PDB file of C-alpha atoms and ligand atoms in Angstrom:
ATOM      1  CA  MET Y   1      98.203  71.881 103.234  1.00 61.00           C
ATOM      2  CA  SER Y   2      96.766  70.528  99.951  1.00 52.00           C
ATOM      3  CA  ARG Y   3      97.896  68.352  97.243  1.00 60.00           C
ATOM      4  CA  SER Y   4      95.929  70.073  94.525  1.00 75.00           C
ATOM      5  CA  ARG Y   5      95.985  74.142  94.205  1.00 94.00           C
ATOM      6  CA  CYS Y   6      95.826  75.657  97.757  1.00 98.00           C
ATOM      7  CA  LYS Y   7      92.249  77.677  97.285  1.00 98.00           C
ATOM      8  CA  THR Y   8      93.720  81.186  98.756  1.00 98.00           C
ATOM      9  CA  ALA Y   9      91.424  84.045  99.198  1.00 98.00           C
ATOM     10  CA  ILE Y  10      92.734  87.286  99.704  1.00 99.00           C
ATOM     11  CA  LEU Y  11      91.403  89.778 101.977  1.00 98.00           C
ATOM     12  CA  ILE Y  12      92.439  93.815 101.257  1.00 98.00           C
ATOM     13  CA  SER Y  13      91.775  97.391 101.507  1.00 98.00           C
ATOM     14  CA  GLY Y  14      93.495  99.735  99.285  1.00 97.00           C
ATOM     15  CA  SER Y  15      95.167  99.494  96.639  1.00 97.00           C
ATOM     16  CA  GLY Y  16      96.152  96.109  96.540  1.00 98.00           C
ATOM     17  CA  SER Y  17      99.870  96.262  95.544  1.00 98.00           C
ATOM     18  CA  ASN Y  18     100.636  92.799  97.006  1.00 98.00           C
ATOM     19  CA  LEU Y  19      97.730  90.897  95.747  1.00 98.00           C
ATOM     20  CA  GLN Y  20      99.230  92.220  92.177  1.00 98.00           C
ATOM     21  CA  SER Y  21     102.254  90.289  93.160  1.00 98.00           C
ATOM     22  CA  PHE Y  22     100.159  87.260  93.945  1.00 98.00           C
ATOM     23  CA  ILE Y  23      98.415  87.615  90.512  1.00 98.00           C
ATOM     24  CA  ASP Y  24     101.684  87.831  88.294  1.00 98.00           C
ATOM     25  CA  ARG Y  25     103.551  85.232  90.050  1.00 98.00           C
ATOM     26  CA  VAL Y  26     100.661  82.981  89.506  1.00 97.00           C
ATOM     27  CA  ALA Y  27     100.530  84.068  85.898  1.00 97.00           C
ATOM     28  CA  GLU Y  28     104.260  83.362  86.040  1.00 97.00           C
ATOM     29  CA  GLY Y  29     104.077  79.776  87.435  1.00 95.00           C
ATOM     30  CA  SER Y  30     106.232  80.880  89.715  1.00 95.00           C
ATOM     31  CA  ILE Y  31     103.826  80.091  92.579  1.00 96.00           C
ATOM     32  CA  ASN Y  32     101.183  77.273  92.251  1.00 95.00           C
ATOM     33  CA  LEU Y  33      98.190  78.685  94.189  1.00 97.00           C
ATOM     34  CA  ASP Y  34      94.479  79.188  93.250  1.00 98.00           C
ATOM     35  CA  ILE Y  35      93.121  82.535  93.936  1.00 98.00           C
ATOM     36  CA  CYS Y  36      89.357  81.587  94.648  1.00 98.00           C
ATOM     37  CA  ALA Y  37      88.363  85.390  95.646  1.00 98.00           C
ATOM     38  CA  VAL Y  38      89.566  88.569  96.731  1.00 98.00           C
ATOM     39  CA  PHE Y  39      87.450  90.441  99.413  1.00 98.00           C
ATOM     40  CA  SER Y  40      87.386  93.829 100.377  1.00 98.00           C
ATOM     41  CA  ASN Y  41      85.867  95.868 103.173  1.00 98.00           C
ATOM     42  CA  ARG Y  42      86.166  98.755 100.962  1.00 98.00           C
ATOM     43  CA  GLN Y  43      84.118  99.505  98.015  1.00 98.00           C
ATOM     44  CA  ASP Y  44      86.459 101.760  96.723  1.00 98.00           C
ATOM     45  CA  ALA Y  45      89.497  99.675  97.087  1.00 98.00           C
ATOM     46  CA  PHE Y  46      91.291  99.040  93.509  1.00 98.00           C
ATOM     47  CA  GLY Y  47      92.602  96.024  94.073  1.00 98.00           C
ATOM     48  CA  LEU Y  48      89.013  94.936  93.453  1.00 98.00           C
ATOM     49  CA  GLU Y  49      89.668  95.974  89.834  1.00 98.00           C
ATOM     50  CA  ARG Y  50      93.238  94.401  89.806  1.00 98.00           C
ATOM     51  CA  ALA Y  51      91.025  91.064  90.904  1.00 98.00           C
ATOM     52  CA  GLN Y  52      88.239  91.698  87.989  1.00 98.00           C
ATOM     53  CA  LYS Y  53      90.889  92.303  85.488  1.00 98.00           C
ATOM     54  CA  ALA Y  54      92.451  88.966  86.428  1.00 98.00           C
ATOM     55  CA  GLY Y  55      89.062  87.054  86.401  1.00 98.00           C
ATOM     56  CA  ILE Y  56      89.191  86.760  89.549  1.00 98.00           C
ATOM     57  CA  PRO Y  57      85.771  86.749  91.791  1.00 98.00           C
ATOM     58  CA  THR Y  58      85.441  89.656  93.927  1.00 98.00           C
ATOM     59  CA  ALA Y  59      83.282  90.399  97.016  1.00 98.00           C
ATOM     60  CA  CYS Y  60      82.719  93.337  98.910  1.00 98.00           C
ATOM     61  CA  ILE Y  61      80.898  93.947 102.480  1.00 98.00           C
ATOM     62  CA  ASP Y  62      81.491  97.255 104.203  1.00 98.00           C
ATOM     63  CA  HIS Y  63      81.988  97.056 107.814  1.00 98.00           C
ATOM     64  CA  THR Y  64      80.004 100.266 108.734  1.00 98.00           C
ATOM     65  CA  ALA Y  65      77.100  98.618 107.850  1.00 97.00           C
ATOM     66  CA  PHE Y  66      77.327  96.352 110.817  1.00 98.00           C
ATOM     67  CA  ASP Y  67      76.739  96.827 114.759  1.00 97.00           C
ATOM     68  CA  SER Y  68      79.460  95.076 116.273  1.00 97.00           C
ATOM     69  CA  ARG Y  69      83.030  93.701 114.813  1.00 98.00           C
ATOM     70  CA  GLU Y  70      82.201  90.639 115.019  1.00 98.00           C
ATOM     71  CA  ALA Y  71      78.431  90.981 112.775  1.00 98.00           C
ATOM     72  CA  PHE Y  72      80.668  92.111 110.114  1.00 98.00           C
ATOM     73  CA  ASP Y  73      83.547  89.118 110.714  1.00 98.00           C
ATOM     74  CA  ARG Y  74      80.285  86.634 110.240  1.00 98.00           C
ATOM     75  CA  ALA Y  75      79.317  88.195 107.376  1.00 98.00           C
ATOM     76  CA  ALA Y  76      82.732  88.349 105.523  1.00 98.00           C
ATOM     77  CA  ALA Y  77      83.352  84.662 106.779  1.00 98.00           C
ATOM     78  CA  ALA Y  78      79.857  83.740 105.245  1.00 98.00           C
ATOM     79  CA  GLU Y  79      80.666  85.081 102.132  1.00 98.00           C
ATOM     80  CA  LEU Y  80      84.170  83.766 101.712  1.00 98.00           C
ATOM     81  CA  ASP Y  81      82.851  80.445 102.465  1.00 98.00           C
ATOM     82  CA  LEU Y  82      80.834  80.119  99.626  1.00 98.00           C
ATOM     83  CA  TYR Y  83      84.306  79.822  98.123  1.00 98.00           C
ATOM     84  CA  ASP Y  84      85.744  77.257 100.191  1.00 98.00           C
ATOM     85  CA  PRO Y  85      89.222  78.648 100.834  1.00 98.00           C
ATOM     86  CA  GLU Y  86      92.021  76.936 102.410  1.00 98.00           C
ATOM     87  CA  LEU Y  87      94.319  79.547 103.295  1.00 98.00           C
ATOM     88  CA  LEU Y  88      93.349  83.370 103.637  1.00 98.00           C
ATOM     89  CA  VAL Y  89      95.995  85.921 102.947  1.00 99.00           C
ATOM     90  CA  LEU Y  90      95.321  89.386 104.602  1.00 98.00           C
ATOM     91  CA  ALA Y  91      97.213  92.180 101.965  1.00 98.00           C
ATOM     92  CA  GLY Y  92      96.821  95.621 103.574  1.00 96.00           C
ATOM     93  CA  PHE Y  93      93.210  94.536 105.062  1.00 97.00           C
ATOM     94  CA  MET Y  94      92.743  97.388 107.663  1.00 95.00           C
ATOM     95  CA  ARG Y  95      90.318  95.561 110.143  1.00 97.00           C
ATOM     96  CA  ILE Y  96      91.241  93.502 113.169  1.00 96.00           C
ATOM     97  CA  LEU Y  97      89.611  90.206 113.214  1.00 98.00           C
ATOM     98  CA  SER Y  98      87.546  88.884 116.139  1.00 98.00           C
ATOM     99  CA  PRO Y  99      88.669  85.774 117.991  1.00 98.00           C
ATOM    100  CA  TRP Y 100      85.576  84.164 116.190  1.00 98.00           C
ATOM    101  CA  PHE Y 101      86.977  84.855 112.798  1.00 98.00           C
ATOM    102  CA  VAL Y 102      90.507  83.465 113.890  1.00 98.00           C
ATOM    103  CA  ARG Y 103      89.329  80.592 115.486  1.00 98.00           C
ATOM    104  CA  HIS Y 104      87.250  79.722 112.339  1.00 98.00           C
ATOM    105  CA  TYR Y 105      89.659  79.758 109.843  1.00 98.00           C
ATOM    106  CA  GLU Y 106      92.425  78.576 112.973  1.00 95.00           C
ATOM    107  CA  GLY Y 107      95.832  78.579 111.321  1.00 97.00           C
ATOM    108  CA  ARG Y 108      95.027  79.551 108.031  1.00 98.00           C
ATOM    109  CA  ILE Y 109      95.155  83.086 107.920  1.00 98.00           C
ATOM    110  CA  LEU Y 110      98.694  84.870 106.770  1.00 98.00           C
ATOM    111  CA  ASN Y 111      99.175  88.913 107.291  1.00 98.00           C
ATOM    112  CA  ILE Y 112     102.524  91.044 106.386  1.00 97.00           C
ATOM    113  CA  HIS Y 113     103.659  93.536 108.530  1.00 97.00           C
ATOM    114  CA  PRO Y 114     105.873  95.972 107.681  1.00 97.00           C
ATOM    115  CA  ALA Y 115     108.534  95.723 110.584  1.00 98.00           C
ATOM    116  CA  LEU Y 116     110.352  93.081 111.701  1.00 98.00           C
ATOM    117  CA  LEU Y 117     108.097  91.666 114.302  1.00 98.00           C
ATOM    118  CA  PRO Y 118     108.302  91.886 117.186  1.00 97.00           C
ATOM    119  CA  LEU Y 119     109.911  94.943 116.361  1.00 98.00           C
ATOM    120  CA  TYR Y 120     107.369  97.210 116.130  1.00 97.00           C
ATOM    121  CA  PRO Y 121     103.916  96.137 116.185  1.00 96.00           C
ATOM    122  CA  GLY Y 122     101.022  98.663 115.262  1.00 93.00           C
ATOM    123  CA  LEU Y 123     101.339 101.731 112.609  1.00 91.00           C
ATOM    124  CA  ASN Y 124     103.802 103.863 111.353  1.00 96.00           C
ATOM    125  CA  THR Y 125     106.734 101.176 111.435  1.00 98.00           C
ATOM    126  CA  HIS Y 126     109.030 103.088 108.985  1.00 98.00           C
ATOM    127  CA  GLN Y 127     109.320 106.692 110.872  1.00 98.00           C
ATOM    128  CA  ARG Y 128     109.399 104.827 114.044  1.00 98.00           C
ATOM    129  CA  ALA Y 129     112.401 102.591 112.898  1.00 98.00           C
ATOM    130  CA  ILE Y 130     114.104 105.542 111.469  1.00 98.00           C
ATOM    131  CA  ASP Y 131     113.791 107.736 114.572  1.00 98.00           C
ATOM    132  CA  ALA Y 132     114.913 105.003 116.237  1.00 98.00           C
ATOM    133  CA  GLY Y 133     118.303 105.303 114.522  1.00 98.00           C
ATOM    134  CA  ASP Y 134     117.948 101.468 113.425  1.00 98.00           C
ATOM    135  CA  THR Y 135     120.399 100.383 110.702  1.00 98.00           C
ATOM    136  CA  GLN Y 136     118.264  97.990 109.069  1.00 98.00           C
ATOM    137  CA  HIS Y 137     114.517  97.486 108.914  1.00 98.00           C
ATOM    138  CA  GLY Y 138     112.086  94.775 107.178  1.00 98.00           C
ATOM    139  CA  THR Y 139     109.050  92.817 107.035  1.00 98.00           C
ATOM    140  CA  THR Y 140     107.557  89.904 108.168  1.00 98.00           C
ATOM    141  CA  VAL Y 141     105.003  87.423 107.055  1.00 98.00           C
ATOM    142  CA  HIS Y 142     102.847  85.986 110.264  1.00 98.00           C
ATOM    143  CA  PHE Y 143     100.067  83.468 111.195  1.00 98.00           C
ATOM    144  CA  VAL Y 144      97.389  85.387 112.433  1.00 98.00           C
ATOM    145  CA  THR Y 145      96.137  84.988 115.763  1.00 98.00           C
ATOM    146  CA  GLU Y 146      93.895  87.108 118.363  1.00 97.00           C
ATOM    147  CA  GLU Y 147      96.931  88.938 119.567  1.00 95.00           C
ATOM    148  CA  LEU Y 148      97.312  92.012 116.932  1.00 94.00           C
ATOM    149  CA  ASP Y 149     100.438  91.469 114.779  1.00 94.00           C
ATOM    150  CA  GLY Y 150     101.593  88.845 117.889  1.00 95.00           C
ATOM    151  CA  GLY Y 151     101.100  85.578 115.945  1.00 97.00           C
ATOM    152  CA  PRO Y 152     104.186  83.274 115.242  1.00 98.00           C
ATOM    153  CA  CYS Y 153     106.620  84.738 112.338  1.00 98.00           C
ATOM    154  CA  ILE Y 154     107.371  82.520 109.009  1.00 98.00           C
ATOM    155  CA  LEU Y 155     109.823  84.576 107.110  1.00 98.00           C
ATOM    156  CA  GLN Y 156     111.502  87.802 106.985  1.00 98.00           C
ATOM    157  CA  GLY Y 157     112.395  90.130 104.399  1.00 98.00           C
ATOM    158  CA  ARG Y 158     115.305  92.710 105.250  1.00 98.00           C
ATOM    159  CA  LEU Y 159     117.178  95.561 104.252  1.00 98.00           C
ATOM    160  CA  ALA Y 160     119.362  98.370 105.300  1.00 98.00           C
ATOM    161  CA  ILE Y 161     118.391 102.034 106.105  1.00 98.00           C
ATOM    162  CA  ARG Y 162     120.222 104.285 104.104  1.00 97.00           C
ATOM    163  CA  ARG Y 163     121.958 107.456 105.142  1.00 96.00           C
ATOM    164  CA  GLY Y 164     118.971 110.222 105.099  1.00 96.00           C
ATOM    165  CA  GLU Y 165     116.351 107.903 104.077  1.00 97.00           C
ATOM    166  CA  SER Y 166     112.685 109.354 104.682  1.00 98.00           C
ATOM    167  CA  ALA Y 167     109.811 106.772 105.882  1.00 98.00           C
ATOM    168  CA  GLU Y 168     107.817 107.221 102.580  1.00 98.00           C
ATOM    169  CA  GLN Y 169     111.286 106.113 100.538  1.00 98.00           C
ATOM    170  CA  LEU Y 170     111.763 103.315 103.072  1.00 98.00           C
ATOM    171  CA  LYS Y 171     107.979 102.265 102.573  1.00 98.00           C
ATOM    172  CA  ASP Y 172     108.116 102.281  98.665  1.00 98.00           C
ATOM    173  CA  ARG Y 173     111.549  99.567  98.940  1.00 98.00           C
ATOM    174  CA  ILE Y 174     110.017  97.490 102.103  1.00 98.00           C
ATOM    175  CA  GLN Y 175     106.871  97.348  99.647  1.00 98.00           C
ATOM    176  CA  ALA Y 176     109.034  95.929  96.585  1.00 98.00           C
ATOM    177  CA  VAL Y 177     110.579  93.617  99.407  1.00 98.00           C
ATOM    178  CA  GLU Y 178     106.597  93.009 100.422  1.00 98.00           C
ATOM    179  CA  HIS Y 179     106.009  91.812  96.382  1.00 98.00           C
ATOM    180  CA  GLN Y 180     108.928  89.308  96.722  1.00 98.00           C
ATOM    181  CA  ILE Y 181     108.607  87.694  99.679  1.00 98.00           C
ATOM    182  CA  TYR Y 182     105.088  87.145 100.580  1.00 98.00           C
ATOM    183  CA  PRO Y 183     104.037  85.066  97.996  1.00 98.00           C
ATOM    184  CA  THR Y 184     106.674  82.672  98.794  1.00 98.00           C
ATOM    185  CA  ALA Y 185     105.468  82.397 102.269  1.00 98.00           C
ATOM    186  CA  ALA Y 186     101.942  81.741 101.457  1.00 98.00           C
ATOM    187  CA  GLN Y 187     103.428  78.684  99.164  1.00 98.00           C
ATOM    188  CA  LEU Y 188     105.126  77.731 101.795  1.00 98.00           C
ATOM    189  CA  VAL Y 189     102.028  76.980 103.665  1.00 98.00           C
ATOM    190  CA  ALA Y 190     100.047  76.078 100.882  1.00 97.00           C
ATOM    191  CA  ASP Y 191     102.198  73.307 100.662  1.00 97.00           C
ATOM    192  CA  GLY Y 192     102.215  72.090 104.046  1.00 96.00           C
ATOM    193  CA  ASP Y 193     106.027  73.046 104.541  1.00 97.00           C
ATOM    194  CA  VAL Y 194     105.324  75.091 107.616  1.00 98.00           C
ATOM    195  CA  THR Y 195     102.501  74.374 109.697  1.00 98.00           C
ATOM    196  CA  PHE Y 196     100.614  76.609 112.630  1.00 98.00           C
ATOM    197  CA  ARG Y 197     100.180  74.027 115.769  1.00 97.00           C
ATOM    198  CA  ASP Y 198      98.855  75.126 119.353  1.00 95.00           C
ATOM    199  CA  GLY Y 199      99.611  78.861 118.485  1.00 96.00           C
ATOM    200  CA  ARG Y 200     103.082  78.308 117.088  1.00 97.00           C
ATOM    201  CA  ALA Y 201     104.983  78.099 113.734  1.00 98.00           C
ATOM    202  CA  PHE Y 202     106.479  74.765 112.070  1.00 98.00           C
ATOM    203  CA  ARG Y 203     108.825  73.669 109.656  1.00 97.00           C
ATOM    204  CA  ASP Y 204     109.044  70.661 107.821  1.00 93.00           C
ATOM    205  CA  GLY Y 205     108.045  69.599 111.645  1.00 91.00           C
ATOM    206  CA  GLN Y 206     110.213  71.184 113.879  1.00 97.00           C
ATOM    207  CA  PRO Y 207     109.429  74.621 115.565  1.00 97.00           C
ATOM    208  CA  LEU Y 208     110.623  77.290 113.910  1.00 97.00           C
ATOM    209  CA  ASP Y 209     111.671  79.633 116.567  1.00 92.00           C
ATOM    210  CA  GLN Y 210     113.466  82.045 114.624  1.00 95.00           C
ATOM    211  CA  PRO Y 211     111.689  83.031 111.242  1.00 97.00           C
ATOM    212  CA  LEU Y 212     113.016  82.442 108.011  1.00 98.00           C
ATOM    213  CA  LEU Y 213     115.355  85.436 106.882  1.00 98.00           C
ATOM    214  CA  ILE Y 214     116.277  86.744 103.277  1.00 98.00           C
ATOM    215  CA  ASP Y 215     118.698  89.283 103.140  1.00 98.00           C
ATOM    216  CA  PHE Y 216     118.360  92.114 100.323  1.00 98.00           C
ATOM    217  CA  PRO Y 217     121.341  93.842  99.754  1.00 92.00           C
ATOM    218  CA  ASP Y 218     121.628  97.336  98.884  1.00 87.00           C
TER     219      ASP Y 218
HETATM  220  N1  NHR H   1      93.780  90.336 113.155  1.00 94.89           N
HETATM  221  C1  NHR H   1      94.177  90.025 113.951  1.00 94.89           C
HETATM  222  N2  NHR H   1      93.221  89.145 114.884  1.00 94.89           N
HETATM  223  N3  NHR H   1      95.357  89.555 114.382  1.00 94.89           N
HETATM  224  C2  NHR H   1      96.195  90.292 113.238  1.00 94.89           C
HETATM  225  O1  NHR H   1      97.558  90.057 114.070  1.00 94.89           O
HETATM  226  C3  NHR H   1      95.649  91.386 112.777  1.00 94.89           C
HETATM  227  C4  NHR H   1      94.498  91.324 111.960  1.00 94.89           C
HETATM  228  C5  NHR H   1      93.697  92.474 111.215  1.00 94.89           C
HETATM  229  C6  NHR H   1      95.043  92.443 110.788  1.00 94.89           C
HETATM  230  C7  NHR H   1      97.068  93.683 109.935  1.00 94.89           C
HETATM  231  C8  NHR H   1      97.442  94.868 110.582  1.00 94.89           C
HETATM  232  C9  NHR H   1      98.974  94.696 110.292  1.00 94.89           C
HETATM  233  O2  NHR H   1      99.800  94.555 109.657  1.00 94.89           O
HETATM  234  C10 NHR H   1      96.006  93.091 110.571  1.00 94.89           C
HETATM  235  C11 NHR H   1      96.705  91.951 111.799  1.00 94.89           C
HETATM  236  C12 NHR H   1      94.999  97.172 111.095  1.00 94.89           C
HETATM  237  C13 NHR H   1      94.757  97.284 112.274  1.00 94.89           C
HETATM  238  C14 NHR H   1      94.221  98.467 112.835  1.00 94.89           C
HETATM  239  O3  NHR H   1      93.967  99.341 114.017  1.00 94.89           O
HETATM  240  C15 NHR H   1      95.810  97.247 113.001  1.00 94.89           C
HETATM  241  C16 NHR H   1      96.904  95.917 112.544  1.00 94.89           C
HETATM  242  C17 NHR H   1      96.804  95.447 111.422  1.00 94.89           C
HETATM  243  C18 NHR H   1      95.583  96.048 110.406  1.00 94.89           C
HETATM  244  N4  NHR H   1      92.822  98.626 112.114  1.00 94.89           N
HETATM  245  C19 NHR H   1      91.579  99.626 112.936  1.00 94.89           C
HETATM  246  C20 NHR H   1      90.143  99.068 113.262  1.00 94.89           C
HETATM  247  O4  NHR H   1      89.687  99.415 114.052  1.00 94.89           O
HETATM  248  C21 NHR H   1      91.096 100.363 111.748  1.00 94.89           C
HETATM  249  C22 NHR H   1      91.973 101.141 110.891  1.00 94.89           C
HETATM  250  C23 NHR H   1      91.655 101.628 109.761  1.00 94.89           C
HETATM  251  O5  NHR H   1      90.274 100.982 109.060  1.00 94.89           O
HETATM  252  O6  NHR H   1      92.389 102.687 108.604  1.00 94.89           O
HETATM  253  O7  NHR H   1      89.969  97.306 113.183  1.00 94.89           O
HETATM  254  O8  NHR H   1      99.457  95.831 110.673  1.00 94.89           O
HETATM  255  C1  GAR H   2     101.680  96.888 102.930  1.00 94.89           C
HETATM  256  O1  GAR H   2     102.802  97.470 103.026  1.00 94.89           O
HETATM  257  C2  GAR H   2     101.363  95.946 104.392  1.00 94.89           C
HETATM  258  O2  GAR H   2     103.014  95.737 105.593  1.00 94.89           O
HETATM  259  C3  GAR H   2     100.881  97.130 105.105  1.00 94.89           C
HETATM  260  O3  GAR H   2      99.916  97.808 104.134  1.00 94.89           O
HETATM  261  C4  GAR H   2     100.369  97.555 102.697  1.00 94.89           C
HETATM  262  C5  GAR H   2      99.470  97.194 102.261  1.00 94.89           C
HETATM  263  O4  GAR H   2      99.895  97.577 100.658  1.00 94.89           O
HETATM  264  N1  GAR H   2      99.894  97.023 106.152  1.00 94.89           N
HETATM  265  C6  GAR H   2     100.119  97.601 106.999  1.00 94.89           C
HETATM  266  O5  GAR H   2     100.556  98.361 107.354  1.00 94.89           O
HETATM  267  C7  GAR H   2      99.184  96.948 107.938  1.00 94.89           C
HETATM  268  N2  GAR H   2      98.927  98.458 109.087  1.00 94.89           N
HETATM  269  P1  GAR H   2      98.906  96.998  99.229  1.00 94.89           P
HETATM  270  O6  GAR H   2      97.259  96.902  99.273  1.00 94.89           O
HETATM  271  O7  GAR H   2      99.392  97.897  98.073  1.00 94.89           O
HETATM  272  O8  GAR H   2      99.519  95.814  99.449  1.00 94.89           O
END
């Protein structure tokens, strides 16, 4: 995507533990991104404090102040564009993005969803996997398209569900996997190793029909 450090804006709504993993990975030098801004739709998001502590510019726009989804999205994009981002990383960002916003940043928005997509789009994924008797669960980094949780997948992290494990325990283990794979996936896109074209993902120019997969043994 870029020769110099890829300008990356991170969008949050809450705790921002995934944001923290990006901050830590940049600090230790194991990824090479320029986190140019952190944006939240909630003033009380703890992730804003994490960003400030790391010296990253922050912006916050309260979505409840707008009449329509697109009006909020246009205000958010106007703010984000002050930082000229090349890549947008959704890290626990909880507002569905309008078709206008998705087109504005076409092929440049990533999300992480706590399931092995296409299994379990939507919410409450950990409990649904347990209730279905699944033996494995995971998390998926994907390009954001107009279809919710439906954009092409890039990288998955997978682990075994333990016998008798609660949704809460599984969620914590999945989050630890997210912290490892999300910065790695973003770097692949930043480096142009994974690209988006015509609604599909490509790896080194070849269609990525199956996402890259990392197994996390017990
Ligand atoms: N936007 C588009 N266009 N496509 C995607 O794939 C998106 C997206 C925005 C966010 C993250 C997502 C997830 O990983 C995401 C993917 C929020 C909702 C939701 O229902 C759904 C999916 C995701 C995030 N949000 C409610 C809304 O009305 C508000 C819920 C709340 O505030 O707690 O926007 O699962
Ligand atoms: C992550 O586990 C992410 O997969 C999930 O929210 C968490 C954000 O945590 N996203 C969704 O469930 C979207 N519906 P964080 O704020 O600590 O990074």
